[in-house]
mmCIF file of C-alpha atoms in Angstrom:
data_model
loop_
_atom_site.group_PDB
_atom_site.id
_atom_site.type_symbol
_atom_site.label_atom_id
_atom_site.label_comp_id
_atom_site.label_asym_id
_atom_site.label_seq_id
_atom_site.Cartn_x
_atom_site.Cartn_y
_atom_site.Cartn_z
ATOM 1 C CA MET A 1 -6.120 91.738 -154.167
ATOM 2 C CA VAL A 2 -6.603 92.105 -150.418
ATOM 3 C CA THR A 3 -6.370 89.041 -148.192
ATOM 4 C CA LEU A 4 -8.981 88.827 -145.473
ATOM 5 C CA VAL A 5 -8.098 86.248 -142.835
ATOM 6 C CA LEU A 6 -10.946 85.259 -140.594
ATOM 7 C CA ILE A 7 -9.909 85.513 -136.970
ATOM 8 C CA LEU A 8 -13.330 85.020 -135.487
ATOM 9 C CA GLY A 9 -12.672 81.707 -133.790
ATOM 10 C CA LEU A 10 -15.912 80.504 -135.339
ATOM 11 C CA VAL A 11 -14.643 78.352 -138.180
ATOM 12 C CA SER A 12 -15.196 74.681 -137.617
ATOM 13 C CA CYS A 13 -13.812 71.858 -139.679
ATOM 14 C CA ALA A 14 -16.484 69.450 -138.528
ATOM 15 C CA SER A 15 -17.958 67.564 -141.435
ATOM 16 C CA LYS A 16 -21.640 67.967 -142.149
ATOM 17 C CA GLU A 17 -23.129 66.342 -145.180
ATOM 18 C CA GLY A 18 -25.108 68.559 -147.481
ATOM 19 C CA PRO A 19 -27.060 67.681 -150.585
ATOM 20 C CA GLU A 20 -23.833 66.715 -152.352
ATOM 21 C CA VAL A 21 -21.042 64.670 -150.766
ATOM 22 C CA ALA A 22 -17.337 65.294 -151.405
ATOM 23 C CA PRO A 23 -14.331 63.090 -150.520
ATOM 24 C CA PRO A 24 -13.394 63.283 -146.797
ATOM 25 C CA ASP A 25 -10.635 65.867 -147.320
ATOM 26 C CA GLN A 26 -12.838 68.053 -149.528
ATOM 27 C CA ILE A 27 -16.131 69.932 -149.418
ATOM 28 C CA VAL A 28 -18.665 70.918 -152.040
ATOM 29 C CA LEU A 29 -18.463 74.708 -152.095
ATOM 30 C CA PRO A 30 -21.848 76.376 -151.612
ATOM 31 C CA ASN A 31 -23.014 78.989 -154.102
ATOM 32 C CA MET A 32 -22.694 82.236 -152.144
ATOM 33 C CA VAL A 33 -23.456 84.720 -154.935
ATOM 34 C CA GLY A 34 -26.272 87.006 -153.820
ATOM 35 C CA LEU A 35 -25.752 86.333 -150.100
ATOM 36 C CA TYR A 36 -24.581 88.699 -147.379
ATOM 37 C CA TRP A 37 -21.376 87.668 -145.584
ATOM 38 C CA PRO A 38 -22.990 86.320 -142.362
ATOM 39 C CA ASP A 39 -25.202 83.967 -144.378
ATOM 40 C CA ALA A 40 -22.340 82.895 -146.633
ATOM 41 C CA PHE A 41 -20.085 82.273 -143.638
ATOM 42 C CA LYS A 42 -22.760 80.077 -142.047
ATOM 43 C CA GLN A 43 -22.958 78.000 -145.241
ATOM 44 C CA LEU A 44 -19.169 77.620 -145.300
ATOM 45 C CA GLN A 45 -19.174 76.484 -141.673
ATOM 46 C CA ASN A 46 -21.920 73.965 -142.352
ATOM 47 C CA ALA A 47 -19.913 72.591 -145.275
ATOM 48 C CA GLY A 48 -16.869 72.066 -143.006
ATOM 49 C CA TRP A 49 -14.658 74.741 -144.587
ATOM 50 C CA CYS A 50 -11.740 76.144 -142.565
ATOM 51 C CA GLY A 51 -9.661 78.110 -145.081
ATOM 52 C CA VAL A 52 -8.856 81.718 -145.939
ATOM 53 C CA ILE A 53 -10.913 84.309 -147.814
ATOM 54 C CA ASP A 54 -9.261 86.528 -150.420
ATOM 55 C CA ARG A 55 -11.355 89.625 -151.040
ATOM 56 C CA GLU A 56 -11.339 91.261 -154.448
ATOM 57 C CA PRO A 57 -11.943 95.019 -154.619
ATOM 58 C CA ASP A 58 -15.628 95.875 -154.269
ATOM 59 C CA ALA A 59 -17.574 96.369 -157.497
ATOM 60 C CA VAL A 60 -20.097 99.112 -158.214
ATOM 61 C CA VAL A 61 -23.598 97.615 -158.242
ATOM 62 C CA GLN A 62 -27.252 98.600 -157.952
ATOM 63 C CA PRO A 63 -28.290 99.635 -154.413
ATOM 64 C CA LYS A 64 -30.189 96.371 -153.851
ATOM 65 C CA ASP A 65 -26.931 94.391 -154.243
ATOM 66 C CA ARG A 66 -24.783 96.544 -151.944
ATOM 67 C CA GLY A 67 -23.024 94.349 -149.407
ATOM 68 C CA ARG A 68 -23.900 91.129 -151.217
ATOM 69 C CA ILE A 69 -21.402 88.703 -152.704
ATOM 70 C CA ILE A 70 -21.415 89.246 -156.453
ATOM 71 C CA HIS A 71 -18.592 86.877 -157.455
ATOM 72 C CA GLN A 72 -16.894 83.856 -155.949
ATOM 73 C CA PHE A 73 -14.026 81.659 -157.043
ATOM 74 C CA PRO A 74 -14.109 78.704 -157.106
ATOM 75 C CA GLY A 75 -17.749 78.636 -158.076
ATOM 76 C CA GLY A 76 -20.552 77.026 -156.136
ATOM 77 C CA GLY A 77 -20.904 73.284 -156.550
ATOM 78 C CA GLN A 78 -17.188 72.698 -157.076
ATOM 79 C CA SER A 79 -15.299 70.261 -154.891
ATOM 80 C CA VAL A 80 -12.418 71.959 -153.008
ATOM 81 C CA SER A 81 -10.115 71.071 -150.117
ATOM 82 C CA ARG A 82 -11.447 71.932 -146.656
ATOM 83 C CA ASP A 83 -8.702 74.554 -146.244
ATOM 84 C CA ALA A 84 -9.059 76.060 -149.734
ATOM 85 C CA ARG A 85 -8.567 79.764 -150.399
ATOM 86 C CA ILE A 86 -11.822 81.261 -151.609
ATOM 87 C CA THR A 87 -12.020 84.575 -153.434
ATOM 88 C CA LEU A 88 -15.093 86.753 -152.907
ATOM 89 C CA GLN A 89 -16.137 90.086 -154.381
ATOM 90 C CA PHE A 90 -18.781 92.253 -152.728
ATOM 91 C CA GLY A 91 -21.063 94.878 -154.201
ATOM 92 C CA ALA A 92 -20.792 98.569 -153.328
ATOM 93 C CA PHE A 93 -21.944 101.847 -154.867
#
């Protein structure tokens, strides 16, 4: 497993309420499966996440899914700490 640490200076821990509300020290993780990284990152920012991404090796997929997130852990809708480690797997061919 490769660890990808985001050093973009773009991560904000500001709390923004979404459709579901988590305790103050937690967020409801968005479902990012099927999204490209820029869109997924925007959702994480909006949720108030400021943790680390672990990237699993890319998986072979159909051309239409290349570059998209095909697996995430924890799954979307789960309540996690704002600084949780999230594991993502992207599609490649």
